Each structure stands twice: as C-alpha cells, then as structure tokens.
Coordinates of C-alpha atoms in Angstrom, one line a residue:
X91 CA 85.8 198.8 179.1
X92 CA 83.1 199.2 176.7
X93 CA 83.2 198.1 172.7
X94 CA 81.5 199.2 169.7
X95 CA 78.0 198.4 169.5
X96 CA 76.5 196.0 166.6
X97 CA 73.7 195.4 165.3
X98 CA 72.5 191.6 167.2
X99 CA 70.7 189.0 164.8
X100 CA 69.1 186.4 166.6
X101 CA 69.9 183.5 163.8
X102 CA 73.8 184.1 164.4
X103 CA 73.8 184.1 167.9
X104 CA 71.4 181.1 167.7
X105 CA 74.3 179.5 166.0
X106 CA 76.8 180.1 168.8
X107 CA 76.6 176.2 170.8
X108 CA 75.2 178.2 174.4
X109 CA 72.2 179.5 172.6
X110 CA 71.6 176.9 169.7
X111 CA 68.6 175.1 171.9
X112 CA 66.3 178.2 172.8
X113 CA 63.4 179.4 170.9
X114 CA 63.1 182.0 168.5
X115 CA 61.6 184.2 171.0
X116 CA 63.8 183.5 173.8
X117 CA 67.0 184.7 170.7
X118 CA 64.4 188.0 170.7
X119 CA 64.7 189.0 173.5
X120 CA 68.4 188.2 174.4
X121 CA 68.9 190.5 171.4
X122 CA 66.3 192.7 173.2
X123 CA 68.3 192.7 176.6
X124 CA 71.9 192.3 175.5
X125 CA 73.8 193.4 172.3
X126 CA 76.9 192.3 170.4
X127 CA 80.2 194.8 171.0
X128 CA 83.1 194.8 169.2
X129 CA 86.1 195.5 170.8
X130 CA 90.0 196.4 169.6
X131 CA 92.9 194.5 170.7
X132 CA 93.8 195.3 174.4
X133 CA 91.4 194.6 177.8
X134 CA 87.8 194.0 178.0
X135 CA 87.5 193.8 181.6
X136 CA 90.2 193.1 184.8
X137 CA 90.5 190.6 187.9
X138 CA 88.6 191.8 190.9
X139 CA 86.6 194.4 189.4
X140 CA 82.8 194.8 190.1
X141 CA 81.4 191.6 188.1
X142 CA 78.7 193.7 185.6
X143 CA 77.9 191.8 181.9
X144 CA 78.4 188.0 180.5
X145 CA 80.0 188.0 178.0
X146 CA 79.8 185.1 174.7
X147 CA 82.8 185.4 171.9
X148 CA 80.5 185.3 168.9
X149 CA 84.4 186.1 167.1
X150 CA 87.9 186.6 167.6
X151 CA 90.5 185.2 170.1
X152 CA 90.2 185.8 174.1
X153 CA 93.1 185.4 176.8
X154 CA 92.2 184.3 180.1
X155 CA 94.7 185.9 183.0
X156 CA 95.3 185.7 186.6
X157 CA 96.9 187.6 189.3
X158 CA 99.4 185.5 190.3
X159 CA 102.1 188.4 193.2
X160 CA 102.7 190.7 191.0
X161 CA 102.7 188.4 187.5
X162 CA 99.3 187.6 184.9
X163 CA 99.8 184.2 184.5
X164 CA 97.6 182.8 182.0
X165 CA 96.0 180.7 182.1
X166 CA 93.8 180.3 178.8
X167 CA 93.8 181.4 175.3
X168 CA 90.7 180.2 172.8
X169 CA 89.5 181.2 169.5
X170 CA 86.7 178.9 169.6
X171 CA 83.0 180.5 168.9
X172 CA 80.3 180.0 171.5
X173 CA 83.2 180.4 174.5
X174 CA 81.5 182.1 177.3
X175 CA 83.0 184.0 180.8
X176 CA 82.5 187.4 182.9
X177 CA 79.5 187.5 185.7
X178 CA 78.8 183.5 185.4
X179 CA 77.4 183.1 188.9
X180 CA 75.2 186.7 188.5
X181 CA 72.2 184.4 189.4
X182 CA 73.6 183.1 192.6
X183 CA 73.4 186.8 193.3
X184 CA 74.2 189.2 196.5
X185 CA 75.6 185.7 198.6
X186 CA 78.3 186.3 197.6
X187 CA 80.9 188.5 195.8
X188 CA 79.7 189.3 192.6
X189 CA 83.0 190.4 191.1
X190 CA 85.7 189.2 188.0
X191 CA 87.4 186.1 188.6
X192 CA 89.8 186.5 185.6
X193 CA 91.4 189.4 183.6
X194 CA 90.3 189.4 179.8
X195 CA 91.8 190.7 176.8
X196 CA 91.7 190.4 173.0
X197 CA 94.5 189.7 170.9
X198 CA 92.4 190.9 168.0
X199 CA 89.0 192.5 167.0
X200 CA 86.6 190.6 168.5
X201 CA 83.2 190.4 168.7
X202 CA 80.7 189.7 172.0
X203 CA 77.5 189.0 172.4
X204 CA 77.0 190.8 176.4
X205 CA 74.3 190.5 178.1
X206 CA 74.1 192.8 182.1
X207 CA 74.3 190.8 184.9
X208 CA 71.1 191.3 186.5
X209 CA 69.9 190.3 183.3
X210 CA 71.7 187.0 182.8
X211 CA 70.3 186.4 186.6
X212 CA 66.7 187.4 185.3
X213 CA 66.9 185.3 182.7
X214 CA 68.2 182.1 184.1
X215 CA 66.1 182.3 187.0
X216 CA 62.9 182.8 184.5
X217 CA 64.0 180.2 182.3
X218 CA 66.3 177.4 183.9
X219 CA 64.3 178.1 188.2
X220 CA 65.5 174.1 188.7
X221 CA 68.8 174.2 187.2
X222 CA 69.3 177.8 188.8
X223 CA 68.5 175.5 192.3
X224 CA 71.0 172.6 191.3
X225 CA 73.5 174.9 190.5
X226 CA 73.2 177.1 193.9
X227 CA 73.4 173.8 196.1
X228 CA 76.3 172.4 193.9
X229 CA 77.7 175.6 194.4
X230 CA 76.9 176.3 198.5
X231 CA 77.7 172.7 199.2
X232 CA 80.8 172.1 197.5
X233 CA 81.5 175.7 199.1
X234 CA 80.3 174.0 202.3
X235 CA 82.1 170.2 201.9
X236 CA 85.4 172.6 201.6
X237 CA 84.9 174.1 205.0
X238 CA 84.5 171.4 206.9
X239 CA 87.0 169.0 205.1
X240 CA 89.4 171.8 205.8
X241 CA 88.9 172.2 209.2
X242 CA 88.5 168.5 209.4
X243 CA 92.6 168.9 207.2
X244 CA 93.8 170.9 210.0
X245 CA 92.4 169.3 213.3
X246 CA 94.1 165.9 210.8
X247 CA 97.6 167.3 210.4
X248 CA 97.3 168.5 214.0
X249 CA 96.5 164.9 215.7
X250 CA 99.8 164.2 213.7
X251 CA 101.5 166.7 215.2
X252 CA 100.6 166.1 218.7
X253 CA 101.3 162.6 218.4
X254 CA 104.4 163.0 216.4
X255 CA 105.6 165.4 219.2
X256 CA 104.4 163.0 222.1
X257 CA 106.5 160.7 220.8
X258 CA 109.7 163.1 220.5
X259 CA 108.9 164.1 223.9
X260 CA 109.2 160.7 225.0
X261 CA 112.2 159.8 224.3
X262 CA 114.4 162.5 225.9
X263 CA 112.3 162.9 228.7
X264 CA 112.6 158.8 229.0
X265 CA 116.3 159.3 229.2
X266 CA 116.4 161.5 231.5
X267 CA 113.9 159.8 234.1
X268 CA 116.6 156.7 233.9
X269 CA 119.9 159.3 233.7
X270 CA 118.6 160.6 237.0
X271 CA 118.2 157.7 238.6
X272 CA 121.1 156.0 237.8
X273 CA 123.4 159.0 238.5
X274 CA 121.7 159.0 242.2
X275 CA 123.3 155.9 242.2
X276 CA 126.7 156.6 241.7
X277 CA 126.4 160.1 243.5
X278 CA 126.0 157.2 247.0
X279 CA 128.5 154.7 245.6
X280 CA 130.9 157.8 245.3
X281 CA 130.3 159.0 248.7
X282 CA 130.5 155.8 250.5
X283 CA 134.0 155.2 248.1
X284 CA 135.0 158.6 249.8
X285 CA 134.4 157.1 252.9
X286 CA 136.3 154.0 252.1
X287 CA 139.8 155.8 251.0
X288 CA 139.2 158.6 253.5
X289 CA 139.4 156.0 256.6
X290 CA 142.7 154.3 254.8
X291 CA 145.9 155.0 255.7
X292 CA 146.1 157.7 252.5
X293 CA 148.7 160.5 253.3
X294 CA 147.3 164.3 252.9
X295 CA 149.6 164.9 249.5
X296 CA 148.5 160.8 248.1
X297 CA 144.7 162.5 248.6
X298 CA 144.8 166.0 247.3
X299 CA 146.8 164.3 244.0
X300 CA 143.8 161.7 244.1
X301 CA 141.6 165.3 243.7
X302 CA 143.2 166.5 241.8
X303 CA 143.7 163.9 239.3
X304 CA 139.5 163.9 239.3
X305 CA 138.8 166.9 238.5
X306 CA 141.3 167.1 235.5
X307 CA 139.0 163.6 234.7
X308 CA 136.0 165.7 235.1
X309 CA 137.4 168.1 232.7
X310 CA 138.6 165.5 230.2
X311 CA 134.9 163.8 229.8
X312 CA 133.4 167.2 229.2
X313 CA 136.1 167.5 225.9
X314 CA 135.6 163.6 224.8
X315 CA 135.2 163.2 221.0
X316 CA 133.4 160.3 219.7
X317 CA 135.1 157.2 218.3
X318 CA 133.9 154.6 215.5
X319 CA 132.9 151.3 216.8
X320 CA 136.2 149.6 215.8
X321 CA 138.2 152.9 216.7
X322 CA 135.9 152.4 220.6
X323 CA 136.6 148.2 220.4
X324 CA 140.4 148.6 219.8
X325 CA 140.4 151.4 223.3
X326 CA 138.6 149.2 224.6
X327 CA 140.5 145.8 224.1
X328 CA 144.0 148.4 225.1
X329 CA 142.4 149.6 228.6
X330 CA 141.9 145.7 229.6
X331 CA 144.9 144.9 229.0
X332 CA 146.2 147.5 231.2
X333 CA 143.9 147.2 233.9
X334 CA 144.5 143.3 234.4
X335 CA 147.9 144.4 234.1
X336 CA 147.6 146.7 237.2
X337 CA 145.9 144.1 238.9
X338 CA 142.3 146.5 238.8
X339 CA 139.1 144.0 238.9
X340 CA 136.2 144.5 236.7
X341 CA 138.9 145.6 234.4
X342 CA 135.9 144.4 231.4
X343 CA 133.4 147.0 233.2
X344 CA 135.7 149.6 233.7
X345 CA 137.5 150.0 230.2
X346 CA 134.3 151.3 228.2
X347 CA 133.5 153.7 230.2
X348 CA 136.6 154.9 230.1
X349 CA 137.1 155.2 226.3
X350 CA 133.2 156.7 226.3
X351 CA 135.2 159.7 228.2
X352 CA 138.0 160.3 225.9
X353 CA 140.3 158.2 229.0
X354 CA 143.9 156.6 227.0
X355 CA 146.7 154.5 228.0
X356 CA 149.0 158.0 228.8
X357 CA 146.4 158.8 231.0
X358 CA 146.4 155.7 232.8
X359 CA 149.6 155.9 233.3
X360 CA 149.8 159.7 235.0
X361 CA 147.2 158.6 237.5
X362 CA 149.8 155.2 238.3
X363 CA 153.0 157.4 238.3
X364 CA 150.7 159.6 240.2
X365 CA 149.3 157.4 243.6
X366 CA 151.1 155.1 245.3
X367 CA 151.0 151.6 244.0
X368 CA 148.4 150.1 247.3
X369 CA 145.9 153.1 246.3
X370 CA 145.5 152.5 242.4
X371 CA 142.6 150.1 242.9
X372 CA 140.5 152.4 244.4
X373 CA 141.3 155.4 242.6
X374 CA 140.7 153.3 239.1
X375 CA 137.1 152.7 241.3
X376 CA 136.6 156.5 242.1
X377 CA 137.3 158.0 238.6
X378 CA 135.1 155.9 237.4
X379 CA 132.5 157.0 239.9
X380 CA 133.4 160.2 238.5
X381 CA 133.8 159.3 235.0
X382 CA 130.2 158.1 235.5
X383 CA 128.5 160.7 236.6
X384 CA 129.8 163.4 234.5
X385 CA 128.7 161.2 231.3
X386 CA 125.5 160.7 233.1
X387 CA 125.2 164.5 233.8
X388 CA 126.0 165.0 230.0
X389 CA 122.5 163.0 229.4
X390 CA 120.7 164.3 231.2
X391 CA 121.5 168.0 230.1
X392 CA 121.5 166.7 226.6
X393 CA 118.1 165.5 227.3
X394 CA 116.4 168.5 228.5
X395 CA 117.9 170.6 225.9
X396 CA 116.9 168.1 223.8
X397 CA 112.9 168.9 225.6
X398 CA 113.4 172.6 225.2
X399 CA 113.9 172.1 221.8
X400 CA 110.9 171.0 221.0
X401 CA 108.6 172.9 222.6
X402 CA 110.9 176.0 221.3
X403 CA 110.1 174.3 217.9
X404 CA 106.5 174.5 219.0
X405 CA 105.9 177.7 219.8
X406 CA 107.4 178.2 216.9
X407 CA 105.4 176.0 214.6
X408 CA 102.0 177.5 216.4
X409 CA 102.9 181.0 216.3
X410 CA 101.6 181.5 219.9
X411 CA 101.4 185.5 220.6
X412 CA 102.6 186.1 217.7
X413 CA 101.5 188.8 215.1
X414 CA 98.9 186.8 212.1
X415 CA 101.0 188.7 209.9
X416 CA 105.2 189.9 210.2
X417 CA 108.5 190.0 209.0
X418 CA 109.6 186.1 209.5
X419 CA 112.9 184.5 208.8
X420 CA 112.1 181.2 206.6
X421 CA 114.3 179.2 207.4
X422 CA 113.1 179.1 211.1
X423 CA 110.0 178.4 210.1
X424 CA 111.7 175.2 208.3
X425 CA 113.1 174.2 211.0
X426 CA 110.7 173.9 212.9
X427 CA 108.4 172.2 210.8
X428 CA 110.7 169.2 210.0
X429 CA 111.4 169.3 213.7
X430 CA 107.4 168.5 214.4
X431 CA 107.6 166.3 211.8
X432 CA 110.2 164.9 213.2
X433 CA 108.9 161.3 213.7
X434 CA 106.8 161.3 210.6
X435 CA 109.8 160.9 208.3
X436 CA 111.1 159.0 210.7
X437 CA 115.2 157.0 210.3
X438 CA 115.4 155.9 206.3
X439 CA 114.6 158.9 205.0
X440 CA 117.4 161.2 204.6
X441 CA 116.4 165.2 205.8
X442 CA 119.2 167.5 203.5
X443 CA 118.6 171.0 204.2
X444 CA 120.3 173.2 201.6
X445 CA 119.7 176.8 203.0
X446 CA 120.9 179.8 201.4
X447 CA 121.2 181.5 205.0
X448 CA 122.2 185.9 202.9
X449 CA 118.4 185.5 202.4
X450 CA 116.3 188.1 203.9
X451 CA 113.1 187.6 206.9
X452 CA 110.0 188.3 204.3
X453 CA 106.8 189.7 205.1
X454 CA 104.4 186.7 205.8
X455 CA 101.8 184.9 207.5
X456 CA 104.6 182.1 209.3
X457 CA 101.4 180.3 210.8
X458 CA 100.1 179.7 207.2
X459 CA 103.3 179.4 205.9
X460 CA 104.3 176.8 208.3
X461 CA 101.4 175.4 207.1
X462 CA 101.8 174.6 203.4
X463 CA 105.9 173.1 204.9
X464 CA 104.0 170.2 206.3
X465 CA 101.1 169.3 203.6
X466 CA 104.3 169.8 201.3
X467 CA 106.2 167.5 203.7
X468 CA 104.0 165.1 204.3
X469 CA 103.3 164.5 200.4
X470 CA 107.0 164.4 199.7
X471 CA 107.6 161.1 202.7
X472 CA 104.1 159.5 201.3
X473 CA 105.8 159.4 197.7
X474 CA 108.8 158.0 199.5
X475 CA 107.4 156.0 202.0
X476 CA 104.7 153.9 198.6
X477 CA 108.5 153.5 196.7
X478 CA 109.7 151.4 199.5
X479 CA 110.3 154.0 202.2
X480 CA 114.0 154.5 201.9
X481 CA 115.1 158.0 199.6
X482 CA 116.0 161.4 200.5
X483 CA 114.1 165.1 200.8
X484 CA 115.9 167.8 199.9
X485 CA 114.9 171.2 201.9
X486 CA 116.5 173.9 199.4
X487 CA 116.1 177.5 199.7
X488 CA 117.4 179.8 197.3
X489 CA 116.4 184.0 195.4
X490 CA 114.8 183.7 192.8
X491 CA 114.5 186.6 189.8
X492 CA 113.8 188.6 193.1
X493 CA 111.2 186.2 195.1
X494 CA 112.3 183.9 197.7
X495 CA 112.4 180.0 196.7
X496 CA 111.5 177.4 199.3
X497 CA 112.1 173.9 197.5
X498 CA 111.0 170.8 198.9
X499 CA 112.7 167.6 196.4
X500 CA 112.0 164.1 197.2
X501 CA 112.9 160.9 195.7
X502 CA 109.3 159.3 195.0
X503 CA 108.0 157.9 191.4
X504 CA 107.2 161.4 191.1
X505 CA 103.4 163.1 189.6
X506 CA 102.2 161.3 186.4
X507 CA 102.1 164.1 183.4
X508 CA 98.7 163.6 183.0
X509 CA 97.7 164.4 186.2
X510 CA 99.5 167.3 187.0
X511 CA 97.3 169.9 186.1
X512 CA 94.6 168.8 188.7
X513 CA 97.0 168.3 191.9
X514 CA 95.9 171.7 193.0
X515 CA 92.2 171.1 192.6
X516 CA 90.4 170.7 195.5
X517 CA 89.3 166.8 196.2
X518 CA 92.2 165.4 193.9
X519 CA 94.2 163.2 195.7
X520 CA 96.2 160.0 194.2
X521 CA 96.1 158.8 197.9
X522 CA 94.4 155.5 198.9
X523 CA 90.3 156.3 200.2
X524 CA 90.5 157.4 204.3
X525 CA 94.4 158.4 203.7
X526 CA 93.9 161.9 201.9
X527 CA 91.0 164.8 201.4
X528 CA 92.4 166.0 198.8
X529 CA 92.7 169.7 200.2
X530 CA 95.9 169.5 201.0
X531 CA 97.2 171.1 198.1
X532 CA 94.6 173.5 197.3
X533 CA 95.0 174.6 200.9
X534 CA 98.9 175.1 200.5
X535 CA 98.0 177.3 197.2
X536 CA 95.5 179.2 198.1
X537 CA 98.3 180.5 201.3
X538 CA 100.7 180.4 199.1
X539 CA 98.8 182.6 195.7
X540 CA 95.8 184.4 197.6
X541 CA 97.5 185.3 201.1
X542 CA 101.3 186.0 200.4
X543 CA 100.6 187.3 196.6
X544 CA 103.5 184.5 195.7
X545 CA 103.6 181.2 193.3
X546 CA 103.3 177.8 194.0
X547 CA 104.3 175.5 191.3
X548 CA 105.6 171.7 190.6
X549 CA 108.6 170.0 188.2
X550 CA 108.3 166.1 188.4
X551 CA 109.9 163.3 186.5
X552 CA 110.7 160.0 188.3
X553 CA 113.0 160.7 191.6
X554 CA 113.1 163.6 190.8
X555 CA 109.8 165.6 192.3
X556 CA 109.7 169.9 192.9
X557 CA 107.8 171.2 194.5
X558 CA 108.4 175.2 194.4
X559 CA 106.7 178.3 196.5
X560 CA 107.8 181.3 195.0
X561 CA 106.5 184.4 197.2
X562 CA 107.4 188.2 197.1
X563 CA 110.4 189.8 199.2
X564 CA 108.1 192.5 199.8
X565 CA 105.2 193.1 201.2
X566 CA 102.0 194.7 199.0
X567 CA 100.9 198.3 199.2
X568 CA 98.0 197.5 201.8
X569 CA 100.0 195.1 203.9
X570 CA 102.1 196.5 207.0
X571 CA 103.2 193.8 208.8
X572 CA 105.1 193.8 212.2
X573 CA 108.5 193.3 213.3
X574 CA 108.5 190.6 216.0
X575 CA 109.5 190.5 219.1

C-alpha cells in the first residue's frame, strides 16, 4: 500500500545512520529518486508480495512478522530511527525471487523514506560496486555452502541409519542361523530317540501315551510365561531334585529347559503316572528334545519376525513407492524412526512413548517428517550422552490448540538461555568440531514451518528439554494430499 507523500529533506534523511556518510549530492539524489511517505496505523506490505520498495523509518513504530502455519508471528518491534526493511536484496536482481520476506505494519502514524527497488539496486551498483560484489558473493556463497552441507548432513544421517540398521538386522539374523543349526541337531537326536523307543519292548498303549504327552508338552511350551530369575532358579532346583529322585540322568541339564518351557513338578508327576517306570527315562529324554525343538522354532520365528519388522520400518521410514504428500499417521512415522535409530539410542537410554492414539491422521510429507524426527532424536541422544549416557527420552503426541503436537523431551543438560534464540540458525552448533554441521535444526525448522506450515519451538531447563513440533490437522487450500494405499 502507499502512504501520503511528504516533502523530502536531504538534511533530515542525512541524520539516519544508513545515510550519514553520504555526500550532499548523494542525499539530493536520494530525495530526487525516492520520497518520504506517511503511513497511518495498519499494514504497509505483506509477506510474499513482490518486493517493490526499500523502506527506511524516519519516525514512528514498526512491527515485522512472519507467517507460520495459520498465524502471524511477530519477530521484531522497534521505534529506532533509521531501521530499514523491504527490498533489501534488490541488488541481486532476478537471480533470486524478489518478494517481501516478512510483513510490516505500523502501530502509529509513521514516516518512511521510500526508494523503489530498481532505483535502490542501481544506486547500490553505482555507488558501492565492490560492496555489491562482496554481498553477492556472501549471499550465493552462503546458499551454496548451506546446500552442500545440507546434502552432506543427509548422507551422514543415511550412513548412520544404514550402520544402525545393519547392526539391528545382524543380531536376529545370526540368532536365526544359530537356532536353525541347533534345531537340525536336536531333530536328528529326536529321530534317534524315536528309533530307540520304537525298537524297545514298549506296548502300543505306552507309545500312544508318550505321543499324547508330547503333543500336550508342545502346547504347554507355546503358552509358557516368563519367570523372574529368582523364580526360575527355585523351579530349576525343584525339578532337578525330582529328576534325581526318579533316577533321570543329566537332570541338571534337563531342568533349565523344562523350566523355560513352563513345565513344573505337577506336569512331571502326570508324565510319571502315564508311562511305566522303565519307560520314564526315555520319555523324559524324548520330551526334552521336543521342548528344545519347540523353543528353537520359537526363537527362529521371533528372529525372522524381528527382521521383517526392521525391513518394514525401513520401508516406512524411507517412504519408498509412496506419494510425497499424503495423509499419514504420525505414530507410524515415529515408531519407524525410533526403530531405525535403536542402535544409536542404545540400552542405557530409556525411551517412553506417550502417544494419544485418538489423534487423526494429518496431511504431510512423511519422508521429510521422518528427517525431522531423526534430527530431534539424534540431538536428544547427544544431550543425554553428554551427561553420562543414562537418561530418558520421552516422545509425546497430543492435541494443542487444534494442532497435532509431537514433543521430544530429554533429561540432558538443557539449552542455555543465551543461545536459545540461535539454535535454529544455519551452521550454529554446540557439538564438537566434526560431530555436527549446525544444519539439523535449520533443516527441521524449514520442513516444519515452510513445508508443513507448522511451528517448531523449544522449552528448556536443566534436566528437561522439550522440542515441540506443531502441525496443522488440515491441508492448505492449494494442497491436496493422497490417501495412503
């Protein structure tokens, strides 16, 4: 919008700190090419509109704000003479999009010296050619550096995740291989024991009873409950005594297997009552192999299920074969990220999930939100590790003011008040040299604020740091997310 045009005094604008070193001729040209405008209280320009003017305040009060989600967030309020805003990058020309990067309003009648963007660019190039070259180099150099380090940051994160995933996959894969090898050995012994039993002087009824006991033992193994170490030890002692009393050899080896399978003295009494005494030794050995094979098959099933879950989490995390913008369940995204980062989190950090499962799915870019979760979890783990490596990471979801909130809370040392306003700046990091690029939070902020129209904020005291991501529940008017397949 335009204000009321007033006379321009070279002497007056020469008192502004931006122009105080200019010659009378230069001040005269500014007044000739520009003008003084008086704006009544209200908006002056809006974020995103073409940047047509460069503003320098002569007197009054200005408020600058940024659009975050559906809200205008005030970023600056000042009455200092000479502050400037507007088309500050006009000297770069059409190599960047020339739009206002914020919105400006005035709270009282305010006078500005207003210079058209083209005139500002021409005067800068004519009066300060070396400064323009330096500023252009700084601007584009910073952009190039940020892009290169951003790509490096993504590659480092991918490498860390790949290493963690490989480690996570190796454990269940090795367990499955080991269990399969042992299972082959146990099945071979079971076949041998079956041959010994079948060739013995046992009646058909005794063999039928033995097979029936075997079936019921297998069912018992599937329903076995976990015992505490003390309970397991007491039960092993009792079973060992029972086996010794009944003349069963290698009782000390058999008892732990039976305890793990959920068998007790009452069960062994039923076995002893169902078979003849001369069959009991063979029956117990036969059941021992049965129990071992069942336990090994359970171990193989658990290991392969773990591998399947890890592969599923990797697919969910990477969002392979899925639309970039879709309706997503943030809890699925959080779970896949936590699973992918399991090796990095480690066993000394307790992870607490405080999810509000009633929250709806939201329109989002899931792959990019996973990157946000990765950065915030990585920072939380680093903070906890800096204080000894033991602590708690709490991931909470909730509905806050018609927005979905994802909160990452850690028990680390906290973010000092003096640097809290800089942590989202590009290249700012508190990590040692070589451990952080200073772009993790900057990238996260851009993804949350610019891409999702949400908010990323931090609250911190020693022992309680909370990074909160607030996301809108509905898509912007010009965006249409795909429903997940």
